[in-house]
Amino acid sequence: MSSERLAALLDEYAELEKRLADPAIHADQNTARRVGRRYAELVGLHKAAGELEQARADLAAARELAAEDASFAAEAESIAATLPALEERLAELLIPRDPHDAKDVIVEIKAGEGGEESALFAGDLLRMYTRYAERRGWLTEVIDAQESDLGGVKDVSLAIKTKGVPEGGNGVWSRLKWEGGVHRVQRVPVTESQGRIHTSAAGVLVLPEAEDVDVTIDPNDLRIDVFRSSGPGGQSVNTTDSAVRITHVPTGIVVSCQNEKSQLQNREQAMRILRARLLAAAQEQADAAASDARKAQVRTVDRSERIRTYNFPQNRITDHRIGYTAYNLDLALAGDLDGVLDALAEADRAARLAGDTELTRR
């Protein structure tokens, strides 16, 4: 256990506590929210350190008394028995956590191989994440969506956020960060007349939503094009050039948005996605330079690169990275994802305790 790291974090906790007690900080809600999130991340550490310090003090007192009165020996032994668990808990909290755990996210879902069936499955994933968010009391917002002819989605961006400061600093990212990759479905499509089981896939990308202070964007690096929004099958949605496409020239990242009725609103939504993508790209570069990153989320919707399989005939959901299998697919698609997400979180915790910074993804 690093005493220097513990001391530094406890000092940071004390400083954050002072800042939050100052009414002036609440004049800037973004700053107050950011400071509040960091404070929430350190509350558990502060409590665990206090409990361990108190237990050690109680043990010292009990042993001192036991030297004069043997009846206190049992109490000293009882207190001593609690120390290993308290020390283990504090050591776990001292392991550097994911810096984005308190953040909200933008989930992008793209249909892949499988045509209309893939678009329908992408729509199923959208509903699954929306329902899971509802269970957690989170807020959801569809930033942009391109629907398919049969009611699925070809491409959708969904913002998911907590209400207020997340407890313990555990925001949406801390739960959904492992969802990025290719999700494969095996079922009889509605378009299949012979009753044969088909396999198709949809890609999911999860991005921590960036705040203005996280990413600096030079307006001169942006190329902004406007065009006419269109619906399924090329159907015109409106007759004005309200849709916006933003290209970040230095990185080549392209974001488009057409859901809103005004060009200004579409531009603001596109900028949200662009900031999130730039933050993710910067984080990947930093991780690669330090050789200390998670494996990149799968970005190509190739069935062979799947992270999870949804098998309808068997009502089975399988996460291939950790060997998790459950036969409750119907419940999972209804938003009951805690089983697989808890298993992923536990695998990540075990990996971090073992000194491995990567959760096995395959």
PDB file of N, CA and C in Angstrom, residues 89-170:
ATOM      1  N   ARG A  89      -9.513  -3.782   1.491  1.00  0.00           N
ATOM      2  CA  ARG A  89     -10.465  -2.835   0.910  1.00  0.00           C
ATOM      3  C   ARG A  89      -9.771  -1.523   0.550  1.00  0.00           C
ATOM      4  N   LEU A  90      -8.933  -1.036   1.447  1.00  0.00           N
ATOM      5  CA  LEU A  90      -8.230   0.219   1.176  1.00  0.00           C
ATOM      6  C   LEU A  90      -7.246   0.047   0.018  1.00  0.00           C
ATOM      7  N   ALA A  91      -6.546  -1.087  -0.025  1.00  0.00           N
ATOM      8  CA  ALA A  91      -5.595  -1.340  -1.114  1.00  0.00           C
ATOM      9  C   ALA A  91      -6.311  -1.358  -2.459  1.00  0.00           C
ATOM     10  N   GLU A  92      -7.510  -1.939  -2.483  1.00  0.00           N
ATOM     11  CA  GLU A  92      -8.283  -1.983  -3.727  1.00  0.00           C
ATOM     12  C   GLU A  92      -8.686  -0.575  -4.170  1.00  0.00           C
ATOM     13  N   LEU A  93      -9.072   0.265  -3.212  1.00  0.00           N
ATOM     14  CA  LEU A  93      -9.475   1.633  -3.542  1.00  0.00           C
ATOM     15  C   LEU A  93      -8.290   2.483  -3.988  1.00  0.00           C
ATOM     16  N   LEU A  94      -7.089   2.081  -3.613  1.00  0.00           N
ATOM     17  CA  LEU A  94      -5.899   2.842  -4.003  1.00  0.00           C
ATOM     18  C   LEU A  94      -5.427   2.513  -5.414  1.00  0.00           C
ATOM     19  N   ILE A  95      -5.940   1.430  -5.980  1.00  0.00           N
ATOM     20  CA  ILE A  95      -5.571   1.102  -7.359  1.00  0.00           C
ATOM     21  C   ILE A  95      -6.115   2.191  -8.276  1.00  0.00           C
ATOM     22  N   PRO A  96      -5.285   2.768  -9.141  1.00  0.00           N
ATOM     23  CA  PRO A  96      -5.773   3.835 -10.039  1.00  0.00           C
ATOM     24  C   PRO A  96      -7.010   3.382 -10.800  1.00  0.00           C
ATOM     25  N   ARG A  97      -8.066   4.176 -10.736  1.00  0.00           N
ATOM     26  CA  ARG A  97      -9.305   3.826 -11.397  1.00  0.00           C
ATOM     27  C   ARG A  97      -9.362   4.459 -12.776  1.00  0.00           C
ATOM     28  N   ASP A  98     -10.293   4.000 -13.565  1.00  0.00           N
ATOM     29  CA  ASP A  98     -10.508   4.573 -14.886  1.00  0.00           C
ATOM     30  C   ASP A  98     -10.886   6.046 -14.715  1.00  0.00           C
ATOM     31  N   PRO A  99     -10.139   6.958 -15.326  1.00  0.00           N
ATOM     32  CA  PRO A  99     -10.423   8.388 -15.120  1.00  0.00           C
ATOM     33  C   PRO A  99     -11.777   8.832 -15.656  1.00  0.00           C
ATOM     34  N   HIS A 100     -12.409   8.004 -16.495  1.00  0.00           N
ATOM     35  CA  HIS A 100     -13.698   8.387 -17.079  1.00  0.00           C
ATOM     36  C   HIS A 100     -14.892   7.780 -16.347  1.00  0.00           C
ATOM     37  N   ASP A 101     -14.662   7.029 -15.263  1.00  0.00           N
ATOM     38  CA  ASP A 101     -15.745   6.277 -14.613  1.00  0.00           C
ATOM     39  C   ASP A 101     -16.938   7.140 -14.213  1.00  0.00           C
ATOM     40  N   ALA A 102     -16.708   8.393 -13.882  1.00  0.00           N
ATOM     41  CA  ALA A 102     -17.811   9.249 -13.435  1.00  0.00           C
ATOM     42  C   ALA A 102     -18.563   9.900 -14.593  1.00  0.00           C
ATOM     43  N   LYS A 103     -18.094   9.710 -15.812  1.00  0.00           N
ATOM     44  CA  LYS A 103     -18.653  10.430 -16.950  1.00  0.00           C
ATOM     45  C   LYS A 103     -19.939   9.800 -17.489  1.00  0.00           C
ATOM     46  N   ASP A 104     -20.708  10.642 -18.171  1.00  0.00           N
ATOM     47  CA  ASP A 104     -21.835  10.171 -18.971  1.00  0.00           C
ATOM     48  C   ASP A 104     -21.273   9.626 -20.289  1.00  0.00           C
ATOM     49  N   VAL A 105     -22.108   9.021 -21.110  1.00  0.00           N
ATOM     50  CA  VAL A 105     -21.613   8.403 -22.340  1.00  0.00           C
ATOM     51  C   VAL A 105     -22.478   8.735 -23.541  1.00  0.00           C
ATOM     52  N   ILE A 106     -21.886   8.532 -24.697  1.00  0.00           N
ATOM     53  CA  ILE A 106     -22.617   8.502 -25.957  1.00  0.00           C
ATOM     54  C   ILE A 106     -22.427   7.108 -26.541  1.00  0.00           C
ATOM     55  N   VAL A 107     -23.522   6.411 -26.776  1.00  0.00           N
ATOM     56  CA  VAL A 107     -23.482   5.065 -27.341  1.00  0.00           C
ATOM     57  C   VAL A 107     -23.861   5.163 -28.813  1.00  0.00           C
ATOM     58  N   GLU A 108     -22.973   4.695 -29.683  1.00  0.00           N
ATOM     59  CA  GLU A 108     -23.256   4.669 -31.116  1.00  0.00           C
ATOM     60  C   GLU A 108     -23.487   3.216 -31.533  1.00  0.00           C
ATOM     61  N   ILE A 109     -24.586   2.975 -32.206  1.00  0.00           N
ATOM     62  CA  ILE A 109     -24.929   1.633 -32.671  1.00  0.00           C
ATOM     63  C   ILE A 109     -25.088   1.674 -34.184  1.00  0.00           C
ATOM     64  N   LYS A 110     -24.373   0.799 -34.877  1.00  0.00           N
ATOM     65  CA  LYS A 110     -24.405   0.783 -36.341  1.00  0.00           C
ATOM     66  C   LYS A 110     -24.763  -0.612 -36.839  1.00  0.00           C
ATOM     67  N   ALA A 111     -25.715  -0.680 -37.748  1.00  0.00           N
ATOM     68  CA  ALA A 111     -26.047  -1.960 -38.380  1.00  0.00           C
ATOM     69  C   ALA A 111     -24.875  -2.404 -39.238  1.00  0.00           C
ATOM     70  N   GLY A 112     -24.678  -3.716 -39.338  1.00  0.00           N
ATOM     71  CA  GLY A 112     -23.565  -4.230 -40.132  1.00  0.00           C
ATOM     72  C   GLY A 112     -24.041  -5.233 -41.145  1.00  0.00           C
ATOM     73  N   GLU A 113     -23.349  -6.369 -41.206  1.00  0.00           N
ATOM     74  CA  GLU A 113     -23.729  -7.411 -42.146  1.00  0.00           C
ATOM     75  C   GLU A 113     -25.108  -7.946 -41.776  1.00  0.00           C
ATOM     76  N   GLY A 114     -25.921  -8.189 -42.772  1.00  0.00           N
ATOM     77  CA  GLY A 114     -27.237  -8.748 -42.517  1.00  0.00           C
ATOM     78  C   GLY A 114     -28.386  -7.896 -42.995  1.00  0.00           C
ATOM     79  N   GLY A 115     -28.087  -6.748 -43.605  1.00  0.00           N
ATOM     80  CA  GLY A 115     -29.142  -5.934 -44.201  1.00  0.00           C
ATOM     81  C   GLY A 115     -30.195  -5.498 -43.201  1.00  0.00           C
ATOM     82  N   GLU A 116     -31.476  -5.674 -43.573  1.00  0.00           N
ATOM     83  CA  GLU A 116     -32.577  -5.249 -42.717  1.00  0.00           C
ATOM     84  C   GLU A 116     -32.569  -5.966 -41.373  1.00  0.00           C
ATOM     85  N   GLU A 117     -32.165  -7.242 -41.359  1.00  0.00           N
ATOM     86  CA  GLU A 117     -32.122  -7.988 -40.099  1.00  0.00           C
ATOM     87  C   GLU A 117     -31.121  -7.346 -39.146  1.00  0.00           C
ATOM     88  N   SER A 118     -29.974  -6.909 -39.662  1.00  0.00           N
ATOM     89  CA  SER A 118     -28.985  -6.249 -38.822  1.00  0.00           C
ATOM     90  C   SER A 118     -29.522  -4.931 -38.282  1.00  0.00           C
ATOM     91  N   ALA A 119     -30.260  -4.196 -39.109  1.00  0.00           N
ATOM     92  CA  ALA A 119     -30.843  -2.919 -38.671  1.00  0.00           C
ATOM     93  C   ALA A 119     -31.900  -3.153 -37.595  1.00  0.00           C
ATOM     94  N   LEU A 120     -32.673  -4.240 -37.730  1.00  0.00           N
ATOM     95  CA  LEU A 120     -33.662  -4.571 -36.708  1.00  0.00           C
ATOM     96  C   LEU A 120     -32.974  -4.940 -35.390  1.00  0.00           C
ATOM     97  N   PHE A 121     -31.861  -5.662 -35.489  1.00  0.00           N
ATOM     98  CA  PHE A 121     -31.111  -6.031 -34.286  1.00  0.00           C
ATOM     99  C   PHE A 121     -30.493  -4.792 -33.643  1.00  0.00           C
ATOM    100  N   ALA A 122     -30.001  -3.870 -34.467  1.00  0.00           N
ATOM    101  CA  ALA A 122     -29.470  -2.613 -33.924  1.00  0.00           C
ATOM    102  C   ALA A 122     -30.559  -1.873 -33.149  1.00  0.00           C
ATOM    103  N   GLY A 123     -31.785  -1.937 -33.663  1.00  0.00           N
ATOM    104  CA  GLY A 123     -32.911  -1.342 -32.944  1.00  0.00           C
ATOM    105  C   GLY A 123     -33.177  -2.051 -31.625  1.00  0.00           C
ATOM    106  N   ASP A 124     -33.005  -3.380 -31.605  1.00  0.00           N
ATOM    107  CA  ASP A 124     -33.163  -4.137 -30.364  1.00  0.00           C
ATOM    108  C   ASP A 124     -32.129  -3.695 -29.329  1.00  0.00           C
ATOM    109  N   LEU A 125     -30.882  -3.486 -29.781  1.00  0.00           N
ATOM    110  CA  LEU A 125     -29.824  -3.043 -28.870  1.00  0.00           C
ATOM    111  C   LEU A 125     -30.123  -1.648 -28.328  1.00  0.00           C
ATOM    112  N   LEU A 126     -30.649  -0.776 -29.191  1.00  0.00           N
ATOM    113  CA  LEU A 126     -31.019   0.569 -28.754  1.00  0.00           C
ATOM    114  C   LEU A 126     -32.057   0.488 -27.631  1.00  0.00           C
ATOM    115  N   ARG A 127     -33.081  -0.342 -27.832  1.00  0.00           N
ATOM    116  CA  ARG A 127     -34.113  -0.496 -26.796  1.00  0.00           C
ATOM    117  C   ARG A 127     -33.531  -1.116 -25.532  1.00  0.00           C
ATOM    118  N   MET A 128     -32.619  -2.061 -25.688  1.00  0.00           N
ATOM    119  CA  MET A 128     -32.005  -2.727 -24.535  1.00  0.00           C
ATOM    120  C   MET A 128     -31.265  -1.714 -23.658  1.00  0.00           C
ATOM    121  N   TYR A 129     -30.454  -0.862 -24.284  1.00  0.00           N
ATOM    122  CA  TYR A 129     -29.702   0.128 -23.506  1.00  0.00           C
ATOM    123  C   TYR A 129     -30.628   1.197 -22.930  1.00  0.00           C
ATOM    124  N   THR A 130     -31.659   1.554 -23.676  1.00  0.00           N
ATOM    125  CA  THR A 130     -32.616   2.548 -23.173  1.00  0.00           C
ATOM    126  C   THR A 130     -33.351   2.015 -21.951  1.00  0.00           C
ATOM    127  N   ARG A 131     -33.766   0.753 -22.019  1.00  0.00           N
ATOM    128  CA  ARG A 131     -34.484   0.156 -20.886  1.00  0.00           C
ATOM    129  C   ARG A 131     -33.564  -0.040 -19.688  1.00  0.00           C
ATOM    130  N   TYR A 132     -32.301  -0.391 -19.946  1.00  0.00           N
ATOM    131  CA  TYR A 132     -31.356  -0.524 -18.834  1.00  0.00           C
ATOM    132  C   TYR A 132     -31.155   0.825 -18.156  1.00  0.00           C
ATOM    133  N   ALA A 133     -31.052   1.875 -18.958  1.00  0.00           N
ATOM    134  CA  ALA A 133     -30.900   3.219 -18.401  1.00  0.00           C
ATOM    135  C   ALA A 133     -32.102   3.582 -17.532  1.00  0.00           C
ATOM    136  N   GLU A 134     -33.282   3.232 -17.984  1.00  0.00           N
ATOM    137  CA  GLU A 134     -34.503   3.506 -17.202  1.00  0.00           C
ATOM    138  C   GLU A 134     -34.451   2.792 -15.860  1.00  0.00           C
ATOM    139  N   ARG A 135     -33.975   1.546 -15.861  1.00  0.00           N
ATOM    140  CA  ARG A 135     -33.865   0.789 -14.614  1.00  0.00           C
ATOM    141  C   ARG A 135     -32.911   1.466 -13.632  1.00  0.00           C
ATOM    142  N   ARG A 136     -31.856   2.095 -14.161  1.00  0.00           N
ATOM    143  CA  ARG A 136     -30.860   2.736 -13.318  1.00  0.00           C
ATOM    144  C   ARG A 136     -31.239   4.161 -12.930  1.00  0.00           C
ATOM    145  N   GLY A 137     -32.329   4.657 -13.501  1.00  0.00           N
ATOM    146  CA  GLY A 137     -32.716   6.031 -13.222  1.00  0.00           C
ATOM    147  C   GLY A 137     -31.911   7.050 -13.995  1.00  0.00           C
ATOM    148  N   TRP A 138     -31.320   6.618 -15.120  1.00  0.00           N
ATOM    149  CA  TRP A 138     -30.524   7.515 -15.955  1.00  0.00           C
ATOM    150  C   TRP A 138     -31.413   8.192 -16.992  1.00  0.00           C
ATOM    151  N   LEU A 139     -30.915   9.255 -17.556  1.00  0.00           N
ATOM    152  CA  LEU A 139     -31.621   9.983 -18.617  1.00  0.00           C
ATOM    153  C   LEU A 139     -31.066   9.583 -19.973  1.00  0.00           C
ATOM    154  N   THR A 140     -31.926   9.458 -20.973  1.00  0.00           N
ATOM    155  CA  THR A 140     -31.475   9.112 -22.320  1.00  0.00           C
ATOM    156  C   THR A 140     -31.954  10.151 -23.320  1.00  0.00           C
ATOM    157  N   GLU A 141     -31.182  10.303 -24.377  1.00  0.00           N
ATOM    158  CA  GLU A 141     -31.511  11.266 -25.435  1.00  0.00           C
ATOM    159  C   GLU A 141     -30.959  10.746 -26.757  1.00  0.00           C
ATOM    160  N   VAL A 142     -31.824  10.545 -27.728  1.00  0.00           N
ATOM    161  CA  VAL A 142     -31.361  10.154 -29.063  1.00  0.00           C
ATOM    162  C   VAL A 142     -30.832  11.408 -29.749  1.00  0.00           C
ATOM    163  N   ILE A 143     -29.529  11.433 -30.000  1.00  0.00           N
ATOM    164  CA  ILE A 143     -28.903  12.602 -30.622  1.00  0.00           C
ATOM    165  C   ILE A 143     -29.144  12.600 -32.125  1.00  0.00           C
ATOM    166  N   ASP A 144     -28.994  11.421 -32.723  1.00  0.00           N
ATOM    167  CA  ASP A 144     -29.198  11.311 -34.164  1.00  0.00           C
ATOM    168  C   ASP A 144     -29.525   9.867 -34.494  1.00  0.00           C
ATOM    169  N   ALA A 145     -30.375   9.646 -35.481  1.00  0.00           N
ATOM    170  CA  ALA A 145     -30.751   8.283 -35.858  1.00  0.00           C
ATOM    171  C   ALA A 145     -31.137   8.228 -37.322  1.00  0.00           C
ATOM    172  N   GLN A 146     -30.725   7.155 -37.977  1.00  0.00           N
ATOM    173  CA  GLN A 146     -31.138   6.877 -39.350  1.00  0.00           C
ATOM    174  C   GLN A 146     -31.899   5.548 -39.324  1.00  0.00           C
ATOM    175  N   GLU A 147     -33.182   5.623 -39.555  1.00  0.00           N
ATOM    176  CA  GLU A 147     -34.024   4.432 -39.465  1.00  0.00           C
ATOM    177  C   GLU A 147     -33.999   3.640 -40.764  1.00  0.00           C
ATOM    178  N   SER A 148     -34.320   2.345 -40.632  1.00  0.00           N
ATOM    179  CA  SER A 148     -34.413   1.489 -41.821  1.00  0.00           C
ATOM    180  C   SER A 148     -35.874   1.372 -42.232  1.00  0.00           C
ATOM    181  N   ASP A 149     -36.108   0.770 -43.379  1.00  0.00           N
ATOM    182  CA  ASP A 149     -37.466   0.681 -43.923  1.00  0.00           C
ATOM    183  C   ASP A 149     -38.406  -0.134 -43.044  1.00  0.00           C
ATOM    184  N   LEU A 150     -37.875  -1.150 -42.327  1.00  0.00           N
ATOM    185  CA  LEU A 150     -38.732  -2.037 -41.540  1.00  0.00           C
ATOM    186  C   LEU A 150     -38.801  -1.649 -40.069  1.00  0.00           C
ATOM    187  N   GLY A 151     -38.320  -0.459 -39.726  1.00  0.00           N
ATOM    188  CA  GLY A 151     -38.437   0.002 -38.348  1.00  0.00           C
ATOM    189  C   GLY A 151     -37.206  -0.204 -37.497  1.00  0.00           C
ATOM    190  N   GLY A 152     -36.139  -0.701 -38.092  1.00  0.00           N
ATOM    191  CA  GLY A 152     -34.876  -0.822 -37.358  1.00  0.00           C
ATOM    192  C   GLY A 152     -34.092   0.470 -37.458  1.00  0.00           C
ATOM    193  N   VAL A 153     -32.815   0.430 -37.090  1.00  0.00           N
ATOM    194  CA  VAL A 153     -31.962   1.609 -37.214  1.00  0.00           C
ATOM    195  C   VAL A 153     -30.661   1.237 -37.925  1.00  0.00           C
ATOM    196  N   LYS A 154     -30.297   2.052 -38.894  1.00  0.00           N
ATOM    197  CA  LYS A 154     -29.021   1.842 -39.576  1.00  0.00           C
ATOM    198  C   LYS A 154     -27.870   2.396 -38.751  1.00  0.00           C
ATOM    199  N   ASP A 155     -28.125   3.512 -38.071  1.00  0.00           N
ATOM    200  CA  ASP A 155     -27.084   4.207 -37.325  1.00  0.00           C
ATOM    201  C   ASP A 155     -27.775   5.101 -36.303  1.00  0.00           C
ATOM    202  N   VAL A 156     -27.376   5.002 -35.042  1.00  0.00           N
ATOM    203  CA  VAL A 156     -28.010   5.822 -34.013  1.00  0.00           C
ATOM    204  C   VAL A 156     -26.979   6.232 -32.971  1.00  0.00           C
ATOM    205  N   SER A 157     -27.102   7.452 -32.461  1.00  0.00           N
ATOM    206  CA  SER A 157     -26.259   7.938 -31.367  1.00  0.00           C
ATOM    207  C   SER A 157     -27.163   8.253 -30.184  1.00  0.00           C
ATOM    208  N   LEU A 158     -26.902   7.604 -29.054  1.00  0.00           N
ATOM    209  CA  LEU A 158     -27.732   7.736 -27.864  1.00  0.00           C
ATOM    210  C   LEU A 158     -26.897   8.278 -26.711  1.00  0.00           C
ATOM    211  N   ALA A 159     -27.301   9.419 -26.151  1.00  0.00           N
ATOM    212  CA  ALA A 159     -26.632   9.970 -24.972  1.00  0.00           C
ATOM    213  C   ALA A 159     -27.309   9.405 -23.732  1.00  0.00           C
ATOM    214  N   ILE A 160     -26.507   8.942 -22.771  1.00  0.00           N
ATOM    215  CA  ILE A 160     -27.026   8.420 -21.510  1.00  0.00           C
ATOM    216  C   ILE A 160     -26.304   9.141 -20.384  1.00  0.00           C
ATOM    217  N   LYS A 161     -27.055   9.705 -19.451  1.00  0.00           N
ATOM    218  CA  LYS A 161     -26.425  10.470 -18.369  1.00  0.00           C
ATOM    219  C   LYS A 161     -27.111  10.225 -17.039  1.00  0.00           C
ATOM    220  N   THR A 162     -26.348  10.426 -15.976  1.00  0.00           N
ATOM    221  CA  THR A 162     -26.887  10.296 -14.635  1.00  0.00           C
ATOM    222  C   THR A 162     -27.606  11.585 -14.243  1.00  0.00           C
ATOM    223  N   LYS A 163     -28.431  11.480 -13.213  1.00  0.00           N
ATOM    224  CA  LYS A 163     -29.061  12.663 -12.649  1.00  0.00           C
ATOM    225  C   LYS A 163     -28.183  13.150 -11.500  1.00  0.00           C
ATOM    226  N   GLY A 164     -27.621  14.347 -11.641  1.00  0.00           N
ATOM    227  CA  GLY A 164     -26.761  14.873 -10.600  1.00  0.00           C
ATOM    228  C   GLY A 164     -25.414  14.176 -10.561  1.00  0.00           C
ATOM    229  N   VAL A 165     -24.786  14.171  -9.379  1.00  0.00           N
ATOM    230  CA  VAL A 165     -23.464  13.561  -9.204  1.00  0.00           C
ATOM    231  C   VAL A 165     -23.628  12.072  -8.923  1.00  0.00           C
ATOM    232  N   PRO A 166     -22.984  11.202  -9.705  1.00  0.00           N
ATOM    233  CA  PRO A 166     -23.142   9.757  -9.494  1.00  0.00           C
ATOM    234  C   PRO A 166     -22.550   9.319  -8.165  1.00  0.00           C
ATOM    235  N   GLU A 167     -23.249   8.417  -7.485  1.00  0.00           N
ATOM    236  CA  GLU A 167     -22.796   7.929  -6.186  1.00  0.00           C
ATOM    237  C   GLU A 167     -21.471   7.194  -6.311  1.00  0.00           C
ATOM    238  N   GLY A 168     -20.530   7.569  -5.445  1.00  0.00           N
ATOM    239  CA  GLY A 168     -19.227   6.919  -5.457  1.00  0.00           C
ATOM    240  C   GLY A 168     -18.414   7.226  -6.693  1.00  0.00           C
ATOM    241  N   GLY A 169     -18.845   8.207  -7.479  1.00  0.00           N
ATOM    242  CA  GLY A 169     -18.133   8.517  -8.712  1.00  0.00           C
ATOM    243  C   GLY A 169     -18.339   7.479  -9.790  1.00  0.00           C
ATOM    244  N   ASN A 170     -19.341   6.612  -9.625  1.00  0.00           N
ATOM    245  CA  ASN A 170     -19.593   5.554 -10.601  1.00  0.00           C
ATOM    246  C   ASN A 170     -20.710   5.989 -11.552  1.00  0.00           C
TER     247      ASN A 170
END
